Structures are given as structure tokens and as C-alpha cells.
Amino acid sequence: MVISVEDLPPADIMGKADPYVIFQMKKTELKNKSRVINDSQNSAGYQTFDFVMVDGLHDMLILEVYDHVTFGKDYMGRCILTLTRVILEG
């Protein structure tokens, strides 16, 4: 479950962003995407995503935050977590 992504930097001239998060398992390359939150600096509030873990002790979860724009996406940031840490800390 993703609780939230907060306090993102402004991505447009109005000081807002249209953020969303792409979640990817490194080994299997399975992906999920959160919904876009328009005109906000926060994203992914209370969404649940399911992944099949092949090697939970050695795989990583990659989270990349993007700003949705009319023609594509703008990269905002990334976080990489080992699944061992995710499993142990929840």
C-alpha cells in the first residue's frame, strides 16, 4: 500500500505538478502506475498494488515519480528499496 508521496517540487509555472508514481520490481520488471493527481504536490494517496515476488530476499522495488504533461512525462525523482526492508518494515 502506498500511503502518500508528499512535498514534491513545483513542476509548472503555477507552482504545481500532476504527479504519479510508477512501481517496478527490478528482477521481473513488473510495473504498476498510480493515478495522476492533478494540480498537486502530493501523489498516490492510499492506493494498493499487488506484485508477484519471485525472489523476495534479493529483489528491489523501484519507485519513480513523474509529472504528467500533455505530451509525455517529466521525471521528478526515484526511490529504490530492497524487498527485505519492505517486508520487515511494512
mmCIF file of N, CA and C in Angstrom:
data_model
loop_
_atom_site.group_PDB
_atom_site.id
_atom_site.type_symbol
_atom_site.label_atom_id
_atom_site.label_comp_id
_atom_site.label_asym_id
_atom_site.label_seq_id
_atom_site.Cartn_x
_atom_site.Cartn_y
_atom_site.Cartn_z
ATOM 1 N N MET A 1 0.848 -1.176 0.000
ATOM 2 C CA MET A 1 0.000 0.000 0.000
ATOM 3 C C MET A 1 0.887 1.230 0.000
ATOM 4 N N VAL A 2 0.502 2.191 -0.787
ATOM 5 C CA VAL A 2 1.204 3.463 -0.806
ATOM 6 C C VAL A 2 0.365 4.454 -0.019
ATOM 7 N N ILE A 3 0.956 5.021 1.003
ATOM 8 C CA ILE A 3 0.230 5.995 1.808
ATOM 9 C C ILE A 3 0.247 7.349 1.106
ATOM 10 N N SER A 4 1.427 7.859 0.796
ATOM 11 C CA SER A 4 1.482 9.133 0.085
ATOM 12 C C SER A 4 2.895 9.453 -0.373
ATOM 13 N N VAL A 5 2.959 10.324 -1.350
ATOM 14 C CA VAL A 5 4.197 10.953 -1.790
ATOM 15 C C VAL A 5 3.920 12.436 -1.612
ATOM 16 N N GLU A 6 4.701 13.087 -0.764
ATOM 17 C CA GLU A 6 4.364 14.453 -0.369
ATOM 18 C C GLU A 6 5.487 15.442 -0.635
ATOM 19 N N ASP A 7 5.104 16.704 -0.693
ATOM 20 C CA ASP A 7 6.029 17.836 -0.808
ATOM 21 C C ASP A 7 6.932 17.743 -2.033
ATOM 22 N N LEU A 8 6.346 17.396 -3.163
ATOM 23 C CA LEU A 8 7.104 17.356 -4.405
ATOM 24 C C LEU A 8 7.401 18.780 -4.861
ATOM 25 N N PRO A 9 8.497 18.972 -5.587
ATOM 26 C CA PRO A 9 8.805 20.321 -6.066
ATOM 27 C C PRO A 9 7.805 20.756 -7.140
ATOM 28 N N PRO A 10 7.582 22.052 -7.286
ATOM 29 C CA PRO A 10 6.684 22.518 -8.342
ATOM 30 C C PRO A 10 7.248 22.149 -9.715
ATOM 31 N N ALA A 11 6.355 21.781 -10.629
ATOM 32 C CA ALA A 11 6.808 21.357 -11.950
ATOM 33 C C ALA A 11 6.291 22.260 -13.067
ATOM 34 N N ASP A 12 5.439 23.213 -12.743
ATOM 35 C CA ASP A 12 4.951 24.128 -13.770
ATOM 36 C C ASP A 12 5.005 25.567 -13.261
ATOM 37 N N ILE A 13 4.659 26.497 -14.122
ATOM 38 C CA ILE A 13 4.775 27.912 -13.751
ATOM 39 C C ILE A 13 3.771 28.337 -12.686
ATOM 40 N N MET A 14 2.750 27.522 -12.451
ATOM 41 C CA MET A 14 1.757 27.815 -11.414
ATOM 42 C C MET A 14 2.180 27.264 -10.046
ATOM 43 N N GLY A 15 3.342 26.606 -9.996
ATOM 44 C CA GLY A 15 3.834 26.078 -8.729
ATOM 45 C C GLY A 15 3.241 24.740 -8.337
ATOM 46 N N LYS A 16 2.642 24.052 -9.279
ATOM 47 C CA LYS A 16 2.015 22.751 -9.015
ATOM 48 C C LYS A 16 2.629 21.688 -9.915
ATOM 49 N N ALA A 17 2.156 20.462 -9.732
ATOM 50 C CA ALA A 17 2.552 19.342 -10.577
ATOM 51 C C ALA A 17 1.328 18.452 -10.761
ATOM 52 N N ASP A 18 1.430 17.505 -11.660
ATOM 53 C CA ASP A 18 0.409 16.479 -11.869
ATOM 54 C C ASP A 18 1.102 15.132 -11.665
ATOM 55 N N PRO A 19 1.465 14.814 -10.420
ATOM 56 C CA PRO A 19 2.340 13.674 -10.166
ATOM 57 C C PRO A 19 1.637 12.320 -10.215
ATOM 58 N N TYR A 20 2.445 11.327 -10.545
ATOM 59 C CA TYR A 20 2.050 9.926 -10.426
ATOM 60 C C TYR A 20 3.314 9.120 -10.185
ATOM 61 N N VAL A 21 3.141 7.886 -9.727
ATOM 62 C CA VAL A 21 4.279 7.036 -9.374
ATOM 63 C C VAL A 21 4.219 5.756 -10.194
ATOM 64 N N ILE A 22 5.371 5.350 -10.737
ATOM 65 C CA ILE A 22 5.498 4.049 -11.390
ATOM 66 C C ILE A 22 6.273 3.156 -10.434
ATOM 67 N N PHE A 23 5.699 1.984 -10.142
ATOM 68 C CA PHE A 23 6.303 0.994 -9.252
ATOM 69 C C PHE A 23 6.802 -0.148 -10.118
ATOM 70 N N GLN A 24 8.060 -0.558 -9.924
ATOM 71 C CA GLN A 24 8.607 -1.642 -10.738
ATOM 72 C C GLN A 24 9.438 -2.583 -9.884
ATOM 73 N N MET A 25 9.234 -3.886 -10.088
ATOM 74 C CA MET A 25 10.098 -4.896 -9.483
ATOM 75 C C MET A 25 11.306 -5.033 -10.399
ATOM 76 N N LYS A 26 12.511 -4.927 -9.853
ATOM 77 C CA LYS A 26 13.706 -4.897 -10.692
ATOM 78 C C LYS A 26 13.914 -6.201 -11.460
ATOM 79 N N LYS A 27 13.833 -7.348 -10.788
ATOM 80 C CA LYS A 27 14.141 -8.617 -11.456
ATOM 81 C C LYS A 27 13.096 -9.016 -12.492
ATOM 82 N N THR A 28 11.833 -8.916 -12.153
ATOM 83 C CA THR A 28 10.780 -9.363 -13.067
ATOM 84 C C THR A 28 10.308 -8.255 -14.004
ATOM 85 N N GLU A 29 10.668 -7.014 -13.704
ATOM 86 C CA GLU A 29 10.277 -5.846 -14.480
ATOM 87 C C GLU A 29 8.761 -5.649 -14.542
ATOM 88 N N LEU A 30 8.024 -6.234 -13.580
ATOM 89 C CA LEU A 30 6.588 -5.989 -13.488
ATOM 90 C C LEU A 30 6.372 -4.551 -13.043
ATOM 91 N N LYS A 31 5.371 -3.881 -13.629
ATOM 92 C CA LYS A 31 5.129 -2.470 -13.313
ATOM 93 C C LYS A 31 3.672 -2.229 -12.956
ATOM 94 N N ASN A 32 3.463 -1.224 -12.131
ATOM 95 C CA ASN A 32 2.147 -0.670 -11.827
ATOM 96 C C ASN A 32 2.289 0.843 -11.793
ATOM 97 N N LYS A 33 1.195 1.538 -12.001
ATOM 98 C CA LYS A 33 1.225 3.002 -12.022
ATOM 99 C C LYS A 33 0.086 3.544 -11.166
ATOM 100 N N SER A 34 0.404 4.537 -10.350
ATOM 101 C CA SER A 34 -0.640 5.188 -9.550
ATOM 102 C C SER A 34 -1.467 6.108 -10.443
ATOM 103 N N ARG A 35 -2.569 6.567 -9.917
ATOM 104 C CA ARG A 35 -3.365 7.535 -10.672
ATOM 105 C C ARG A 35 -2.678 8.907 -10.613
ATOM 106 N N VAL A 36 -2.932 9.709 -11.617
ATOM 107 C CA VAL A 36 -2.407 11.073 -11.668
ATOM 108 C C VAL A 36 -3.251 11.947 -10.743
ATOM 109 N N ILE A 37 -2.575 12.734 -9.915
ATOM 110 C CA ILE A 37 -3.252 13.700 -9.054
ATOM 111 C C ILE A 37 -2.989 15.083 -9.661
ATOM 112 N N ASN A 38 -4.002 15.675 -10.257
ATOM 113 C CA ASN A 38 -3.833 16.954 -10.956
ATOM 114 C C ASN A 38 -3.656 18.127 -10.000
ATOM 115 N N ASP A 39 -2.801 19.061 -10.414
ATOM 116 C CA ASP A 39 -2.566 20.323 -9.691
ATOM 117 C C ASP A 39 -2.272 20.112 -8.215
ATOM 118 N N SER A 40 -1.274 19.282 -7.940
ATOM 119 C CA SER A 40 -0.932 18.960 -6.556
ATOM 120 C C SER A 40 0.573 18.764 -6.437
ATOM 121 N N GLN A 41 1.047 18.777 -5.221
ATOM 122 C CA GLN A 41 2.433 18.425 -4.960
ATOM 123 C C GLN A 41 2.488 17.160 -4.113
ATOM 124 N N ASN A 42 1.415 16.392 -4.156
ATOM 125 C CA ASN A 42 1.311 15.120 -3.444
ATOM 126 C C ASN A 42 0.712 14.096 -4.402
ATOM 127 N N SER A 43 1.025 12.820 -4.181
ATOM 128 C CA SER A 43 0.533 11.800 -5.103
ATOM 129 C C SER A 43 0.326 10.474 -4.408
ATOM 130 N N ALA A 44 -0.432 9.609 -5.063
ATOM 131 C CA ALA A 44 -0.569 8.188 -4.714
ATOM 132 C C ALA A 44 -1.189 7.939 -3.357
ATOM 133 N N GLY A 45 -2.071 8.786 -2.920
ATOM 134 C CA GLY A 45 -2.681 8.604 -1.611
ATOM 135 C C GLY A 45 -3.530 7.355 -1.514
ATOM 136 N N TYR A 46 -3.184 6.490 -0.615
ATOM 137 C CA TYR A 46 -3.955 5.299 -0.249
ATOM 138 C C TYR A 46 -4.367 4.436 -1.438
ATOM 139 N N GLN A 47 -3.409 3.999 -2.198
ATOM 140 C CA GLN A 47 -3.653 3.057 -3.289
ATOM 141 C C GLN A 47 -2.949 1.750 -2.971
ATOM 142 N N THR A 48 -3.518 0.651 -3.424
ATOM 143 C CA THR A 48 -2.935 -0.667 -3.186
ATOM 144 C C THR A 48 -2.513 -1.276 -4.514
ATOM 145 N N PHE A 49 -1.322 -1.879 -4.531
ATOM 146 C CA PHE A 49 -0.805 -2.537 -5.723
ATOM 147 C C PHE A 49 -0.320 -3.924 -5.344
ATOM 148 N N ASP A 50 -0.575 -4.898 -6.202
ATOM 149 C CA ASP A 50 -0.134 -6.269 -5.966
ATOM 150 C C ASP A 50 0.969 -6.632 -6.947
ATOM 151 N N PHE A 51 2.012 -7.293 -6.429
ATOM 152 C CA PHE A 51 3.103 -7.803 -7.248
ATOM 153 C C PHE A 51 3.356 -9.246 -6.857
ATOM 154 N N VAL A 52 3.741 -10.059 -7.831
ATOM 155 C CA VAL A 52 4.183 -11.421 -7.552
ATOM 156 C C VAL A 52 5.688 -11.358 -7.329
ATOM 157 N N MET A 53 6.142 -11.838 -6.166
ATOM 158 C CA MET A 53 7.574 -11.825 -5.856
ATOM 159 C C MET A 53 8.184 -13.168 -6.222
ATOM 160 N N VAL A 54 9.216 -13.133 -7.048
ATOM 161 C CA VAL A 54 9.923 -14.341 -7.444
ATOM 162 C C VAL A 54 11.042 -14.629 -6.455
ATOM 163 N N ASP A 55 11.798 -13.620 -6.090
ATOM 164 C CA ASP A 55 12.925 -13.769 -5.170
ATOM 165 C C ASP A 55 12.892 -12.590 -4.199
ATOM 166 N N GLY A 56 11.971 -12.645 -3.248
ATOM 167 C CA GLY A 56 11.732 -11.532 -2.348
ATOM 168 C C GLY A 56 12.932 -11.075 -1.547
ATOM 169 N N LEU A 57 13.846 -11.982 -1.233
ATOM 170 C CA LEU A 57 15.003 -11.595 -0.426
ATOM 171 C C LEU A 57 16.053 -10.836 -1.223
ATOM 172 N N HIS A 58 16.025 -10.966 -2.549
ATOM 173 C CA HIS A 58 17.078 -10.346 -3.348
ATOM 174 C C HIS A 58 16.564 -9.366 -4.398
ATOM 175 N N ASP A 59 15.278 -9.152 -4.448
ATOM 176 C CA ASP A 59 14.722 -8.236 -5.441
ATOM 177 C C ASP A 59 14.616 -6.829 -4.854
ATOM 178 N N MET A 60 14.374 -5.862 -5.720
ATOM 179 C CA MET A 60 14.227 -4.473 -5.300
ATOM 180 C C MET A 60 12.945 -3.892 -5.872
ATOM 181 N N LEU A 61 12.356 -2.969 -5.130
ATOM 182 C CA LEU A 61 11.193 -2.222 -5.586
ATOM 183 C C LEU A 61 11.669 -0.821 -5.959
ATOM 184 N N ILE A 62 11.427 -0.445 -7.207
ATOM 185 C CA ILE A 62 11.836 0.863 -7.712
ATOM 186 C C ILE A 62 10.591 1.732 -7.841
ATOM 187 N N LEU A 63 10.629 2.903 -7.238
ATOM 188 C CA LEU A 63 9.521 3.858 -7.327
ATOM 189 C C LEU A 63 10.041 5.099 -8.037
ATOM 190 N N GLU A 64 9.410 5.463 -9.127
ATOM 191 C CA GLU A 64 9.795 6.661 -9.864
ATOM 192 C C GLU A 64 8.597 7.599 -9.933
ATOM 193 N N VAL A 65 8.837 8.862 -9.616
ATOM 194 C CA VAL A 65 7.777 9.869 -9.622
ATOM 195 C C VAL A 65 7.934 10.724 -10.878
ATOM 196 N N TYR A 66 6.815 10.919 -11.570
ATOM 197 C CA TYR A 66 6.789 11.719 -12.790
ATOM 198 C C TYR A 66 5.696 12.770 -12.695
ATOM 199 N N ASP A 67 5.887 13.837 -13.449
ATOM 200 C CA ASP A 67 4.849 14.848 -13.631
ATOM 201 C C ASP A 67 4.188 14.567 -14.975
ATOM 202 N N HIS A 68 2.879 14.385 -14.962
ATOM 203 C CA HIS A 68 2.138 14.143 -16.201
ATOM 204 C C HIS A 68 2.037 15.451 -16.976
ATOM 205 N N VAL A 69 2.472 15.411 -18.217
ATOM 206 C CA VAL A 69 2.349 16.569 -19.105
ATOM 207 C C VAL A 69 1.598 16.120 -20.356
ATOM 208 N N THR A 70 1.105 17.057 -21.126
ATOM 209 C CA THR A 70 0.267 16.724 -22.279
ATOM 210 C C THR A 70 0.937 15.742 -23.227
ATOM 211 N N PHE A 71 2.190 15.938 -23.516
ATOM 212 C CA PHE A 71 2.896 15.066 -24.449
ATOM 213 C C PHE A 71 4.046 14.358 -23.752
ATOM 214 N N GLY A 72 3.737 13.433 -22.851
ATOM 215 C CA GLY A 72 4.779 12.647 -22.210
ATOM 216 C C GLY A 72 4.785 12.774 -20.705
ATOM 217 N N LYS A 73 5.993 12.751 -20.153
ATOM 218 C CA LYS A 73 6.152 12.789 -18.709
ATOM 219 C C LYS A 73 7.481 13.452 -18.375
ATOM 220 N N ASP A 74 7.529 14.112 -17.239
ATOM 221 C CA ASP A 74 8.760 14.732 -16.752
ATOM 222 C C ASP A 74 9.181 14.014 -15.478
ATOM 223 N N TYR A 75 10.410 13.554 -15.448
ATOM 224 C CA TYR A 75 10.970 12.838 -14.296
ATOM 225 C C TYR A 75 11.096 13.786 -13.108
ATOM 226 N N MET A 76 10.672 13.305 -11.911
ATOM 227 C CA MET A 76 10.768 14.125 -10.700
ATOM 228 C C MET A 76 11.662 13.507 -9.629
ATOM 229 N N GLY A 77 11.757 12.167 -9.597
ATOM 230 C CA GLY A 77 12.590 11.550 -8.572
ATOM 231 C C GLY A 77 12.425 10.047 -8.531
ATOM 232 N N ARG A 78 13.281 9.404 -7.715
ATOM 233 C CA ARG A 78 13.305 7.944 -7.642
ATOM 234 C C ARG A 78 13.684 7.490 -6.245
ATOM 235 N N CYS A 79 13.149 6.333 -5.866
ATOM 236 C CA CYS A 79 13.496 5.678 -4.609
ATOM 237 C C CYS A 79 13.623 4.188 -4.897
ATOM 238 N N ILE A 80 14.679 3.565 -4.397
ATOM 239 C CA ILE A 80 14.885 2.128 -4.585
ATOM 240 C C ILE A 80 14.957 1.479 -3.210
ATOM 241 N N LEU A 81 14.111 0.462 -3.000
ATOM 242 C CA LEU A 81 14.063 -0.250 -1.722
ATOM 243 C C LEU A 81 14.337 -1.726 -1.939
ATOM 244 N N THR A 82 15.132 -2.325 -1.055
ATOM 245 C CA THR A 82 15.263 -3.780 -1.096
ATOM 246 C C THR A 82 13.979 -4.373 -0.540
ATOM 247 N N LEU A 83 13.550 -5.499 -1.089
ATOM 248 C CA LEU A 83 12.307 -6.103 -0.613
ATOM 249 C C LEU A 83 12.441 -6.618 0.802
ATOM 250 N N THR A 84 13.649 -6.980 1.209
ATOM 251 C CA THR A 84 13.856 -7.401 2.591
ATOM 252 C C THR A 84 13.418 -6.281 3.527
ATOM 253 N N ARG A 85 13.807 -5.067 3.212
ATOM 254 C CA ARG A 85 13.426 -3.918 4.040
ATOM 255 C C ARG A 85 11.914 -3.685 3.996
ATOM 256 N N VAL A 86 11.327 -3.796 2.813
ATOM 257 C CA VAL A 86 9.880 -3.598 2.676
ATOM 258 C C VAL A 86 9.118 -4.640 3.487
ATOM 259 N N ILE A 87 9.558 -5.897 3.415
ATOM 260 C CA ILE A 87 8.893 -6.988 4.135
ATOM 261 C C ILE A 87 9.029 -6.800 5.642
ATOM 262 N N LEU A 88 10.231 -6.453 6.108
ATOM 263 C CA LEU A 88 10.470 -6.316 7.542
ATOM 264 C C LEU A 88 9.807 -5.077 8.139
ATOM 265 N N GLU A 89 9.816 -3.971 7.400
ATOM 266 C CA GLU A 89 9.303 -2.715 7.943
ATOM 267 C C GLU A 89 7.866 -2.417 7.530
ATOM 268 N N GLY A 90 7.347 -3.144 6.567
ATOM 269 C CA GLY A 90 5.951 -2.962 6.122
ATOM 270 C C GLY A 90 5.724 -1.838 5.196
#
